[in-house]
Short mmCIF file of C-alpha atoms and ligand atoms in Angstrom, two decimals:
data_model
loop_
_atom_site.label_atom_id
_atom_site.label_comp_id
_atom_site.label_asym_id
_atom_site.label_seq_id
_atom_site.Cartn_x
_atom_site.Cartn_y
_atom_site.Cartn_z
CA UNK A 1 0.00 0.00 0.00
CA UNK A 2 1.63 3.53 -0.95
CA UNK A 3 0.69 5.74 2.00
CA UNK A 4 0.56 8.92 0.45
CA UNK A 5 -0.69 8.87 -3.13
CA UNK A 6 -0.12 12.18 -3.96
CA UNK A 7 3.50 12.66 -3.00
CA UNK A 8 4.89 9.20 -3.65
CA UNK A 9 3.88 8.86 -7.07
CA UNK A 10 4.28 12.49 -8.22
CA UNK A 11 5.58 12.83 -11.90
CA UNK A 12 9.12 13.41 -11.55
CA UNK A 13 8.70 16.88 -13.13
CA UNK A 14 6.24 18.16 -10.43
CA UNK A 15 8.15 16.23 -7.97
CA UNK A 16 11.19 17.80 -9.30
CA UNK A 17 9.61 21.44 -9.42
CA UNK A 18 8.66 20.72 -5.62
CA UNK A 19 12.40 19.96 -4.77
CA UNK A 20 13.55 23.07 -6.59
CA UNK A 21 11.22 25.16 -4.47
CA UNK A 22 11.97 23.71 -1.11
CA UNK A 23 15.73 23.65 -2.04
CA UNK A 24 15.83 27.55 -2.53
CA UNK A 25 13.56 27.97 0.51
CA UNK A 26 16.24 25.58 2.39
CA UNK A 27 19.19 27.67 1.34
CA UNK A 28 18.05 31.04 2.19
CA UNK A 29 16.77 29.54 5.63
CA UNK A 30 19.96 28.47 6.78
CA UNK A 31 21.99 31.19 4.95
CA UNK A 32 19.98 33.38 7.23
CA UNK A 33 19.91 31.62 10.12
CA UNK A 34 23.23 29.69 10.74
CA UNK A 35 26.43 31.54 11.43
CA UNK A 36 28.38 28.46 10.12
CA UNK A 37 26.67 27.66 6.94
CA UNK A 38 26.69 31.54 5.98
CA UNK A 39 30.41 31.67 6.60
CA UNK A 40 30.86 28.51 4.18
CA UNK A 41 29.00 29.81 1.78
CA UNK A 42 30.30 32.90 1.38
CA UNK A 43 33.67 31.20 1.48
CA UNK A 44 32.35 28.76 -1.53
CA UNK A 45 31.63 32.31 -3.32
CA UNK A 46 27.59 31.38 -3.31
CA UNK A 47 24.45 33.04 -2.05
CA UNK A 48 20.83 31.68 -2.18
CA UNK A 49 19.93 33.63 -5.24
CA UNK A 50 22.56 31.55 -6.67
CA UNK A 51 20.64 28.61 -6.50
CA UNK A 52 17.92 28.77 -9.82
CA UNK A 53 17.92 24.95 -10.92
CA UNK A 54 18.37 21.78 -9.22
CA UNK A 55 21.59 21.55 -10.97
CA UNK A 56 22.84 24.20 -9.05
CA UNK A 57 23.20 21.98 -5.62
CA UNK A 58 26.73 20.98 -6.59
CA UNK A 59 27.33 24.64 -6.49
CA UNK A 60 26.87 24.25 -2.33
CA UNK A 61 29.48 23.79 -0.15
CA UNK A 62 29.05 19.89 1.93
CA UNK A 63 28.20 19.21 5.53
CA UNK A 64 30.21 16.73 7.20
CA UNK A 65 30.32 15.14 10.73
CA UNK A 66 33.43 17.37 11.38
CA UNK A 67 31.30 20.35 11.01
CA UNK A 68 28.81 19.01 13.74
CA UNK A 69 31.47 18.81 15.79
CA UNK A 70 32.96 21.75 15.42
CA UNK A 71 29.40 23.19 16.22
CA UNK A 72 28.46 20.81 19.10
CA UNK A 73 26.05 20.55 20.28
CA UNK A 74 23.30 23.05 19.24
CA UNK A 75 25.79 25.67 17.03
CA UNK A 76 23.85 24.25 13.19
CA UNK A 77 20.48 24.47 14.45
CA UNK A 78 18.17 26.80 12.91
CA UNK A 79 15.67 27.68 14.83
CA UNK A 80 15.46 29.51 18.14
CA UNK A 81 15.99 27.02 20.60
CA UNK A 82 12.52 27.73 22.37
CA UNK A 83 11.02 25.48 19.27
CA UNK A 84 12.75 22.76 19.03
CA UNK A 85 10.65 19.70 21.00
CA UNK A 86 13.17 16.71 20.60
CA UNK A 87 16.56 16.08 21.13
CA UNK A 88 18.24 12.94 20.11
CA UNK A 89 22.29 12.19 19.62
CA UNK A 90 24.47 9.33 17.77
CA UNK A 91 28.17 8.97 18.02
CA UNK A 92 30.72 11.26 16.96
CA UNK A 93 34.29 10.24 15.93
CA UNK A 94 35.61 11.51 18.83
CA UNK A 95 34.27 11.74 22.82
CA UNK A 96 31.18 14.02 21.71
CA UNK A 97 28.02 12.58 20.57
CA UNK A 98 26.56 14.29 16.81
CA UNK A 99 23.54 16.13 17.83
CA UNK A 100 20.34 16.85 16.54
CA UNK A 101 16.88 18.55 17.06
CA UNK A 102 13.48 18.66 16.11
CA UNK A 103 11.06 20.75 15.64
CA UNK A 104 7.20 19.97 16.26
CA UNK A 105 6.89 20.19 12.28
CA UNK A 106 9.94 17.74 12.05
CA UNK A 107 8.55 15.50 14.32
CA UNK A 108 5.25 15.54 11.97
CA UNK A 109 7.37 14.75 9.03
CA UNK A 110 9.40 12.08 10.68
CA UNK A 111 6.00 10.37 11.91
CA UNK A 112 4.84 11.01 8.26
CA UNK A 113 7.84 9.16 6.30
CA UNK A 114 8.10 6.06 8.91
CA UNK A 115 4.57 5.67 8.03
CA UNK A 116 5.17 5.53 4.41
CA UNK A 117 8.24 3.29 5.59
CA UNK A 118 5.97 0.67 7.29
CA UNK A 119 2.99 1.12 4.41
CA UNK A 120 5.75 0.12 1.98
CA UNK A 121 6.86 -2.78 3.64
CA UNK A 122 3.18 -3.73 3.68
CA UNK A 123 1.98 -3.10 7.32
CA UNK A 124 -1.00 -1.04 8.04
CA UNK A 125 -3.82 -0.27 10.61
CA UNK A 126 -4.57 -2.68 12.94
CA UNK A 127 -1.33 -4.34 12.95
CA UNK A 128 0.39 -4.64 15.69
CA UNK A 129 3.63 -3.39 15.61
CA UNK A 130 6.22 -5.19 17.82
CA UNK A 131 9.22 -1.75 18.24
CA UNK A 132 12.46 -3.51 19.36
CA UNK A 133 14.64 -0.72 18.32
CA UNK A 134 16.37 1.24 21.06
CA UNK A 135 14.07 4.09 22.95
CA UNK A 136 16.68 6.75 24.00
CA UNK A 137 19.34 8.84 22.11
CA UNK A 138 19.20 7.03 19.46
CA UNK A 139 16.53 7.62 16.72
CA UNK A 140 15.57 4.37 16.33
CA UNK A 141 12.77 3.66 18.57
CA UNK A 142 10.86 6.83 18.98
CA UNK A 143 11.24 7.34 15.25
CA UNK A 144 9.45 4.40 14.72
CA UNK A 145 6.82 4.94 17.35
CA UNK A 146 5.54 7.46 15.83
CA UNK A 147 5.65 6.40 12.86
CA UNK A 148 3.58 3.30 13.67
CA UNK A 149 0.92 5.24 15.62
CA UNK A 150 0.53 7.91 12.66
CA UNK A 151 -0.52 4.83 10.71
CA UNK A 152 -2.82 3.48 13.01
CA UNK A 153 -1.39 0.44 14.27
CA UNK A 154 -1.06 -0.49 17.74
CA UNK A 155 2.82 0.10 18.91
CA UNK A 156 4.25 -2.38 21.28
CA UNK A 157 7.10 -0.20 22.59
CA UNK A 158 9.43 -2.91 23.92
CA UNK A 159 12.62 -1.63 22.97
CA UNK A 160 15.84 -3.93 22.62
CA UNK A 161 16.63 -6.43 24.68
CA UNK A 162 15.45 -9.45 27.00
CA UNK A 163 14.69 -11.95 24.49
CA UNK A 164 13.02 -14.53 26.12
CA UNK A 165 10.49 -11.44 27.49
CA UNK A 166 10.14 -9.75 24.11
CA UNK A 167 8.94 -13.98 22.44
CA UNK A 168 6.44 -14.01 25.00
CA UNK A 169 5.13 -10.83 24.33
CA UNK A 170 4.79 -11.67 20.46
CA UNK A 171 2.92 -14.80 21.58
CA UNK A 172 0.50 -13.34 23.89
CA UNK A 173 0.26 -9.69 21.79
CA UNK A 174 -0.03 -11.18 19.03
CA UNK A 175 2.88 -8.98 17.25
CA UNK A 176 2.30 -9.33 13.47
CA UNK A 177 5.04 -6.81 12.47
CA UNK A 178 8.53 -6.54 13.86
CA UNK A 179 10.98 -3.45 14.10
CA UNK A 180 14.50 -4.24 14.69
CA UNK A 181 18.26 -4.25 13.61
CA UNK A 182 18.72 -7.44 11.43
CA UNK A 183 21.06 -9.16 13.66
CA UNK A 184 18.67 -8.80 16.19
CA UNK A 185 16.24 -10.64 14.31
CA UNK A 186 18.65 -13.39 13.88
CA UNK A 187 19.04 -13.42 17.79
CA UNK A 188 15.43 -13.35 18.11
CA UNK A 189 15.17 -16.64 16.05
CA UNK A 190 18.29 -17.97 18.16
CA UNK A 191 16.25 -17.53 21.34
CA UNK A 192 13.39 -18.52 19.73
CA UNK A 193 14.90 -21.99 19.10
CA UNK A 194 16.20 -22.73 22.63
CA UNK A 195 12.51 -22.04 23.60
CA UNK A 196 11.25 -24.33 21.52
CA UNK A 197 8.79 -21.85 20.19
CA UNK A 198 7.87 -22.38 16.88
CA UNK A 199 7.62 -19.03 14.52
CA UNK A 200 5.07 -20.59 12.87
CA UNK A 201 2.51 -20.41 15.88
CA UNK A 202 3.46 -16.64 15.66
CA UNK A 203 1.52 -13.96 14.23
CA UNK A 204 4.79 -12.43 12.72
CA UNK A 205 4.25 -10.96 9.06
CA UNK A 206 6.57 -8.72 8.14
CA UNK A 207 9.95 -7.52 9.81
CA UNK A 208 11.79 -3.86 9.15
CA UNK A 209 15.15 -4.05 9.96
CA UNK A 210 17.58 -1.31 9.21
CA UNK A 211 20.58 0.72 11.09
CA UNK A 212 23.36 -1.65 10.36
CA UNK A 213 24.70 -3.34 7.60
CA UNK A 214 23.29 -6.88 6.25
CA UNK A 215 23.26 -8.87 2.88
CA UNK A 216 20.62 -10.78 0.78
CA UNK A 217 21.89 -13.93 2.48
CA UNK A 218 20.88 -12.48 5.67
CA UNK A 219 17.78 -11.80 4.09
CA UNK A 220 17.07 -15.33 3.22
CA UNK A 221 17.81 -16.63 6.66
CA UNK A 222 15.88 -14.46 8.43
CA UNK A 223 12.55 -14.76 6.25
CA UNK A 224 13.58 -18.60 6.37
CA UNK A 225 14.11 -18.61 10.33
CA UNK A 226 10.74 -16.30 11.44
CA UNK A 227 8.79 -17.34 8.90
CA UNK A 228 8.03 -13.63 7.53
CA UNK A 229 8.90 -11.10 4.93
CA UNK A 230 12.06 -9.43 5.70
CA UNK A 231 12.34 -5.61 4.25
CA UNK A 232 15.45 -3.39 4.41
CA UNK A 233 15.09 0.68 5.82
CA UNK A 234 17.53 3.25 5.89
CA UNK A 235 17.84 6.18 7.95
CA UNK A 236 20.46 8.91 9.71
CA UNK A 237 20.65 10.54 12.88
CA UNK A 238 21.78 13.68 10.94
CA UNK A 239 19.00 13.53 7.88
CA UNK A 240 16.21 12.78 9.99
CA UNK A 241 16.52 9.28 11.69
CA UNK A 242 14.95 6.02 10.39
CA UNK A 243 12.73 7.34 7.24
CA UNK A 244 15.04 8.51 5.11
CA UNK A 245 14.32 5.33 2.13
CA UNK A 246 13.22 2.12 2.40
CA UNK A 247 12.44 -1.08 0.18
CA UNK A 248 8.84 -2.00 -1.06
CA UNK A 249 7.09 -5.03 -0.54
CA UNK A 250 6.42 -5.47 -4.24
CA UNK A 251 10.38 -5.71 -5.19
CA UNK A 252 12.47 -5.51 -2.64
CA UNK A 253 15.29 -4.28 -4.75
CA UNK A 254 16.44 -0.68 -3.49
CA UNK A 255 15.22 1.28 -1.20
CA UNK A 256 13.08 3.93 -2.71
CA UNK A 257 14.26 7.56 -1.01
CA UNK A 258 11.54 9.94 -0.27
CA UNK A 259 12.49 12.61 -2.40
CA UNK A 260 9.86 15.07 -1.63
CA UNK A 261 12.12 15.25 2.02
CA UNK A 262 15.54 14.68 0.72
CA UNK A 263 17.54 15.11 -2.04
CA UNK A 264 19.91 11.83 -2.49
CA UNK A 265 23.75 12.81 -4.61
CA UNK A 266 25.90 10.18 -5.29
CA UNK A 267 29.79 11.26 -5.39
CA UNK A 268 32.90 10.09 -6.05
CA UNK A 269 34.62 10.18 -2.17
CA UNK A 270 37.90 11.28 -3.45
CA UNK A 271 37.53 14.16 -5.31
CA UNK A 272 33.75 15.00 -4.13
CA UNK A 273 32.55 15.12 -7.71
CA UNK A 274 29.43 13.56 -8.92
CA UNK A 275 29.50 10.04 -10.24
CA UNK A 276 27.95 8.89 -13.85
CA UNK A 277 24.23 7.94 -13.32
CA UNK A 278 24.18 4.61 -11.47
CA UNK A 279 27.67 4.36 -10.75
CA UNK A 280 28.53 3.35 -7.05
CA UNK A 281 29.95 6.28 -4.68
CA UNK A 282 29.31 8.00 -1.45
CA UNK A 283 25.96 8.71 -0.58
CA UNK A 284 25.14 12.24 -0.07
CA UNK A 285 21.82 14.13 1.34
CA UNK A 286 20.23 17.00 1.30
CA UNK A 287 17.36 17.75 3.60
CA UNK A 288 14.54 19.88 2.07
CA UNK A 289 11.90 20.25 4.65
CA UNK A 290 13.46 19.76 8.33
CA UNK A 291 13.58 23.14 10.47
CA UNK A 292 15.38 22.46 13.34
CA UNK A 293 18.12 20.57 12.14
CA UNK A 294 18.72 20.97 7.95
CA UNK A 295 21.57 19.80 6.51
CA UNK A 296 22.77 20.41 3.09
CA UNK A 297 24.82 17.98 0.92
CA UNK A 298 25.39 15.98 4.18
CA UNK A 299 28.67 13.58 3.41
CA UNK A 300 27.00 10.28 4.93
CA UNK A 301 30.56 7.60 4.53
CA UNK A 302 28.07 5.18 3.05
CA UNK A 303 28.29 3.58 -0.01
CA UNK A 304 25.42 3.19 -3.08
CA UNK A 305 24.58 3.69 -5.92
CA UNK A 306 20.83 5.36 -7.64
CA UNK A 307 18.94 3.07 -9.47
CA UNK A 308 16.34 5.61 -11.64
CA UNK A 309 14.35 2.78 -13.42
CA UNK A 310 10.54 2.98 -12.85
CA UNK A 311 9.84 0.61 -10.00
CA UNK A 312 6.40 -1.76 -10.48
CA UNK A 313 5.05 -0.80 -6.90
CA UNK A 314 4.15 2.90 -8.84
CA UNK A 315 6.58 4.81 -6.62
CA UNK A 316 8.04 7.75 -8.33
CA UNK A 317 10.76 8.19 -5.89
CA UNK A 318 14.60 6.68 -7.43
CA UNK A 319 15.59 4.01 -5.25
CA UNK A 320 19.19 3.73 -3.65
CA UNK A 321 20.80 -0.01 -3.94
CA UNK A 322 21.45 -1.35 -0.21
CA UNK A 323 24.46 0.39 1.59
CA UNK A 324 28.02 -2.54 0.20
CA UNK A 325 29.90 -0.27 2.52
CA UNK A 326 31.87 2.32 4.38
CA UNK A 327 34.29 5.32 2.84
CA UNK A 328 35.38 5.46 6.70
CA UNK A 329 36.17 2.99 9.64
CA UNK A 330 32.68 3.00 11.25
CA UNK A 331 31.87 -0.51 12.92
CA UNK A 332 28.70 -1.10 13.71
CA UNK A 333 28.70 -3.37 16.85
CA UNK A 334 24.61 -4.06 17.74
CA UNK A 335 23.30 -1.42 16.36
CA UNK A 336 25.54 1.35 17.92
CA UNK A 337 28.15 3.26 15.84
CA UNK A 338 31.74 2.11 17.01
CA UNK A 339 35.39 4.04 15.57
CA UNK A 340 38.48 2.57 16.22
CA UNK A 341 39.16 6.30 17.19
CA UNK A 342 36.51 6.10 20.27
CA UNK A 343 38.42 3.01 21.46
CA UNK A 344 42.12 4.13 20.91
CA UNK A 345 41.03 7.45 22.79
CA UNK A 346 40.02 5.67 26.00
CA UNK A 347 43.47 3.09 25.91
CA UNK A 348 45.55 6.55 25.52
CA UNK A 349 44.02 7.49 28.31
CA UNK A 350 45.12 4.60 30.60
CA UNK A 351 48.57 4.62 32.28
CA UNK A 352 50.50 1.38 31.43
CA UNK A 353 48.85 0.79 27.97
CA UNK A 354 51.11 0.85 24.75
CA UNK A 355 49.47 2.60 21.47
CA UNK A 356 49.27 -0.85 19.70
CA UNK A 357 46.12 -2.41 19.85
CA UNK A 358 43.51 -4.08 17.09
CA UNK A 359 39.62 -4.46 17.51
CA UNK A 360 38.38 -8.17 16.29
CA UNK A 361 34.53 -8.40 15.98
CA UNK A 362 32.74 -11.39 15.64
CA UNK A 363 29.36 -12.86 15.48
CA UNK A 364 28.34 -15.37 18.03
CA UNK A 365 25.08 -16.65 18.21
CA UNK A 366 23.87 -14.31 15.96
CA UNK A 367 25.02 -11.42 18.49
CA UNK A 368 27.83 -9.13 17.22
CA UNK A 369 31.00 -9.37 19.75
CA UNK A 370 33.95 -7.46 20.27
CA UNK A 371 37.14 -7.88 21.41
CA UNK A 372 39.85 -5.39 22.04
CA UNK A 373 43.36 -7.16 22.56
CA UNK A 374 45.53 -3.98 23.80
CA UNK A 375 50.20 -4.30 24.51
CA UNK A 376 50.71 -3.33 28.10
CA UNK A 377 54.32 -2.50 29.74
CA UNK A 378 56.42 -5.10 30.01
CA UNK A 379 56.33 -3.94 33.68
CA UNK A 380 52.47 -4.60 34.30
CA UNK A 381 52.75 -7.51 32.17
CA UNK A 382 55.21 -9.45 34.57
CA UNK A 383 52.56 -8.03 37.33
CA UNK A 384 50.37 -10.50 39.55
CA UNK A 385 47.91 -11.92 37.28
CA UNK A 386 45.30 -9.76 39.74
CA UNK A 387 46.89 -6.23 38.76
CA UNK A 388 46.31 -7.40 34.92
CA UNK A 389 42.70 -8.56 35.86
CA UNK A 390 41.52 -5.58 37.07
CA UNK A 391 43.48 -3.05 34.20
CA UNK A 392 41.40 -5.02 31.86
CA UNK A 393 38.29 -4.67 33.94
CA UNK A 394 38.70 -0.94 33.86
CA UNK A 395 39.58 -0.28 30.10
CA UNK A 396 36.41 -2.59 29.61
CA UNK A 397 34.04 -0.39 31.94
CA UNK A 398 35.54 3.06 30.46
CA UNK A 399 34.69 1.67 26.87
CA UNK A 400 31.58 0.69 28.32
CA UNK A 401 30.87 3.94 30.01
CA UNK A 402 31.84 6.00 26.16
CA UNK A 403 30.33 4.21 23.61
CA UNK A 404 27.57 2.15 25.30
CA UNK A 405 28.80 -1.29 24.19
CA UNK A 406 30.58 -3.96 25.68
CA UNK A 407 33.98 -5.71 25.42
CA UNK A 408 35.83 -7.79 25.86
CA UNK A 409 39.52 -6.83 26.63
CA UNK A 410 42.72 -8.55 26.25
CA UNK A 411 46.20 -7.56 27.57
CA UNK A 412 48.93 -9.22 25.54
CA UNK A 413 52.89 -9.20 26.12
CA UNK A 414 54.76 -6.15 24.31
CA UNK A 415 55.41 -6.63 20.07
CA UNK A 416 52.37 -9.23 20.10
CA UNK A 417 50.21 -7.43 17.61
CA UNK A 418 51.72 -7.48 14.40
CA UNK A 419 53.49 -3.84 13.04
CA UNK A 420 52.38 -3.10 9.60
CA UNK A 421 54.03 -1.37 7.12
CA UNK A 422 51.38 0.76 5.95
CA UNK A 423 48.26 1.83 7.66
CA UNK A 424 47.40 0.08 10.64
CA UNK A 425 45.41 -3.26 10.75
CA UNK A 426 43.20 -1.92 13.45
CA UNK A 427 40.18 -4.18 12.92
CA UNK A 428 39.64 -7.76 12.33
CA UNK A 429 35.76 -7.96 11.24
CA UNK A 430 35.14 -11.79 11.21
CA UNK A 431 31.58 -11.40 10.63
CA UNK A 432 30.15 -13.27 7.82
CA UNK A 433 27.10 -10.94 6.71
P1 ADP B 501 20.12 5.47 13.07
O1 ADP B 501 19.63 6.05 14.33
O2 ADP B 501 19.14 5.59 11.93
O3 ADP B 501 20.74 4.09 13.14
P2 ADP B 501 22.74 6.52 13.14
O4 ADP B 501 23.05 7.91 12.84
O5 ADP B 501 22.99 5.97 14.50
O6 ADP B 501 21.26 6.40 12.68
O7 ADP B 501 23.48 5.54 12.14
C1 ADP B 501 23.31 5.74 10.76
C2 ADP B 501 24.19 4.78 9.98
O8 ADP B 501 23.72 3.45 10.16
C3 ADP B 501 24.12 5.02 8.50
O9 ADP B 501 24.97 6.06 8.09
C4 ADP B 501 24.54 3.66 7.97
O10 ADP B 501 25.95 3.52 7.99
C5 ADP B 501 23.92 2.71 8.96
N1 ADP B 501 22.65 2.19 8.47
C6 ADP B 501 21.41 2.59 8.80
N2 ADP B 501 20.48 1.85 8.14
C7 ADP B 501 21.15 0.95 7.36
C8 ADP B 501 20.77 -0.07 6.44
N3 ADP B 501 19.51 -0.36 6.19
N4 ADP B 501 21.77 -0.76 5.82
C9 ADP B 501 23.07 -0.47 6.07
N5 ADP B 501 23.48 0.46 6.92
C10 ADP B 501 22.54 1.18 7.58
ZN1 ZN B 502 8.94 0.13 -5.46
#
């Protein structure tokens, strides 16, 4: 079911025309309102009246997570502050989270697109809708909410975690559609299993699983494992959350962006130019309609490409292929945003501990693990096997404490890890996705 008609099957020249109008509207917003952007602008030689095509959007400087941080945490919003209703935050590269903020219109918009998100993966009123992303910081979960309530489902706001609680909930709710990260799902089936609870008996339909990285395979063995239609949705913290494009039922091949909200660029990552049409490259966005928080030609480090054939589900919107991968370092260890950066901050930080270290992540039991295996001083490492005990207790509670995940840390003797010759090794990512 397309959600809204009107909008998601707009001609591409009215649809088109609409962008061009809410891009201009954008640029003069922000020119006027943020500091920063007017500084880079006038630096890139460009004012709004410079913008008279769609064409002209390469002629804008790009937004990148540096610039959040050098404005952290409220510096790019562009509203005063007194309207801005929500606050959520991801990571950063560094110790500072990347913030953002909505207004009461964004929030309307947000709870608009994850209902066309859910409507294309084919749920709709009276389902009920079984939220197992995170409620916090993180966009995730409340994105979703909404989203789910605006189309008139009944929301089951469980959140992540506690397995064995969240199976017996779907059995006695009766949960027909399920929002989660992918490996998640997996886990869900895992636990499932040791229950001896048979998907089958479960209302399950449909699953949406997005914020991480997966593959078709994955695909297969989670429709194979729950018994249900498995859909891929895409989203960022700094474009809007969850919402941003997502797959229809009727394919499943690309995730159709909702171009009346954002306007999708594909570039090469090296020299920032745009790529031939369909041609693989960095994925970058431009947000036409947020207040609070716009950005424009935000640099998002994943990889796609656009795929501009007609799709059969009658969608007008170009679809993006699903993310193959990373211009940057980013791990994504259950669901949260991990860089090697994060980690090597809090060992530098830690008397004792030698700069040579290497993150290995693995998946057990469908559950992503990490292990940090860290050189300490030959003088701790000849210490009572206690003293080492409780060093790596503390690196793995700091980590803990910055980036929300656990760890597992290793001390090893001095010249253990291997030296390269190049660019550091710095993580081993045995995960088979
Ligand atoms: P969110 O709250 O939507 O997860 P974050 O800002 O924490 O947003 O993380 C966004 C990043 O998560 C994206 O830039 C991308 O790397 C990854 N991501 C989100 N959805 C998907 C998806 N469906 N497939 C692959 N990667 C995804
Ligand atoms: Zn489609």
């Amino acid at each position: 079911m397309i959600w809204n008609e009107e909008f998601e099957t707009l001609p591409r020249e009215a649809l088109e025309a609409l962008q061009l109008k809410r891009l201009k509207n954008l640029v003069e917003r922000v020119y006027t309102a943020v500091p920063y952007y007017h500084k880079k602008m006038d630096e890139a030689g460009v004012k709004p009246a410079d913008i008279k095509s769609l064409a002209d959007l390469v002629k804008l400087p790009f937004t990148t997570k540096e610039d959040l941080r050098l404005n952290y945490p409220f510096g790019l919003f562009a509203v005063p502050f007194e309207t801005v209703v929500r606050i959520h935050a991801s990571s950063g590269t560094t110790g500072k989270p990347t913030v953002v903020g909505y207004t009461k219109n964004d929030i309307e918009s947000w709870a608009e697109l994850m209902a066309r998100t859910l409507s294309a993966g084919g749920a709709h009123k009276g389902d009920v809708v079984h939220n197992a992303y995170g409620y916090g910081l993180f966009t995730g979960g409340l994105g979703a909410h909404y989203g789910a309530e605006r189309l008139g489902a009944a929301v089951i706001p469980i959140s992540g975690g506690n397995s064995k609680r969240q199976i017996m909930i779907m059995q006695d709710f009766g949960s027909t559609v399920l929002l989660c990260t992918p490996s998640y799902a997996l886990n869900l089936a895992d636990v499932m299993k040791e229950m001896r609870v048979d998907p089958k008996t479960l209302k399950l339909r449909v699953g949406l699983f997005g914020a991480e990285p997966w593959s078709e395979n994955m695909r297969q063995e989670i429709e194979a494992r729950l018994n249900i239609m498995a859909i891929d949705i895409f989203g960022l913290s700094e474009v809007m959350g969850p919402g941003v494009a997502s797959e229809c039922i009727e394919e499943k091949h690309g995730l159709h962006v909702f171009e009346d909200f954002f306007i999708p660029e594909i570039i090469d990552p090296e020299t920032g130019l745009p790529v031939p049409p369909g041609e693989q490259g960095e994925l970058v966005f431009t947000t036409l309609t947020k207040e609070a928080f716009p950005v424009i030609r935000y640099r998002t480090k994943d990889i796609s490409r656009l795929i501009t054939e007609p799709c059969s589900c009658g969608r007008t919107f170009y679809r993006m292929q699903r993310i193959t991968g990373r211009t940057d370092d980013m791990l994504i260890i259950r669901g949260v945003n991990v860089f090697p950066s994060q980690i090597e901050h809090v060992l530098m930080s830690i008397e004792g501990v030698e700069p040579h270290y290497q993150i290995i992540v693995d998946r057990q039991a469908s559950l992503d693990v990490m292990e940090v295996q860290v050189e300490v001083s030959e003088s701790i490492f000849s210490d009572e096997i206690k003293v080492l005990e409780k060093l790596g207790k503390k690196i793995e509670r700091e980590i803990k404490d910055l980036l929300g995940v656990s760890c597992k840390v290793k001390l090893v003797e001095p010249k253990t890890i291997q030296r390269s010759e190049g660019k550091a090794k710095r993580v081993i990512d045995n995960r088979k996705l």
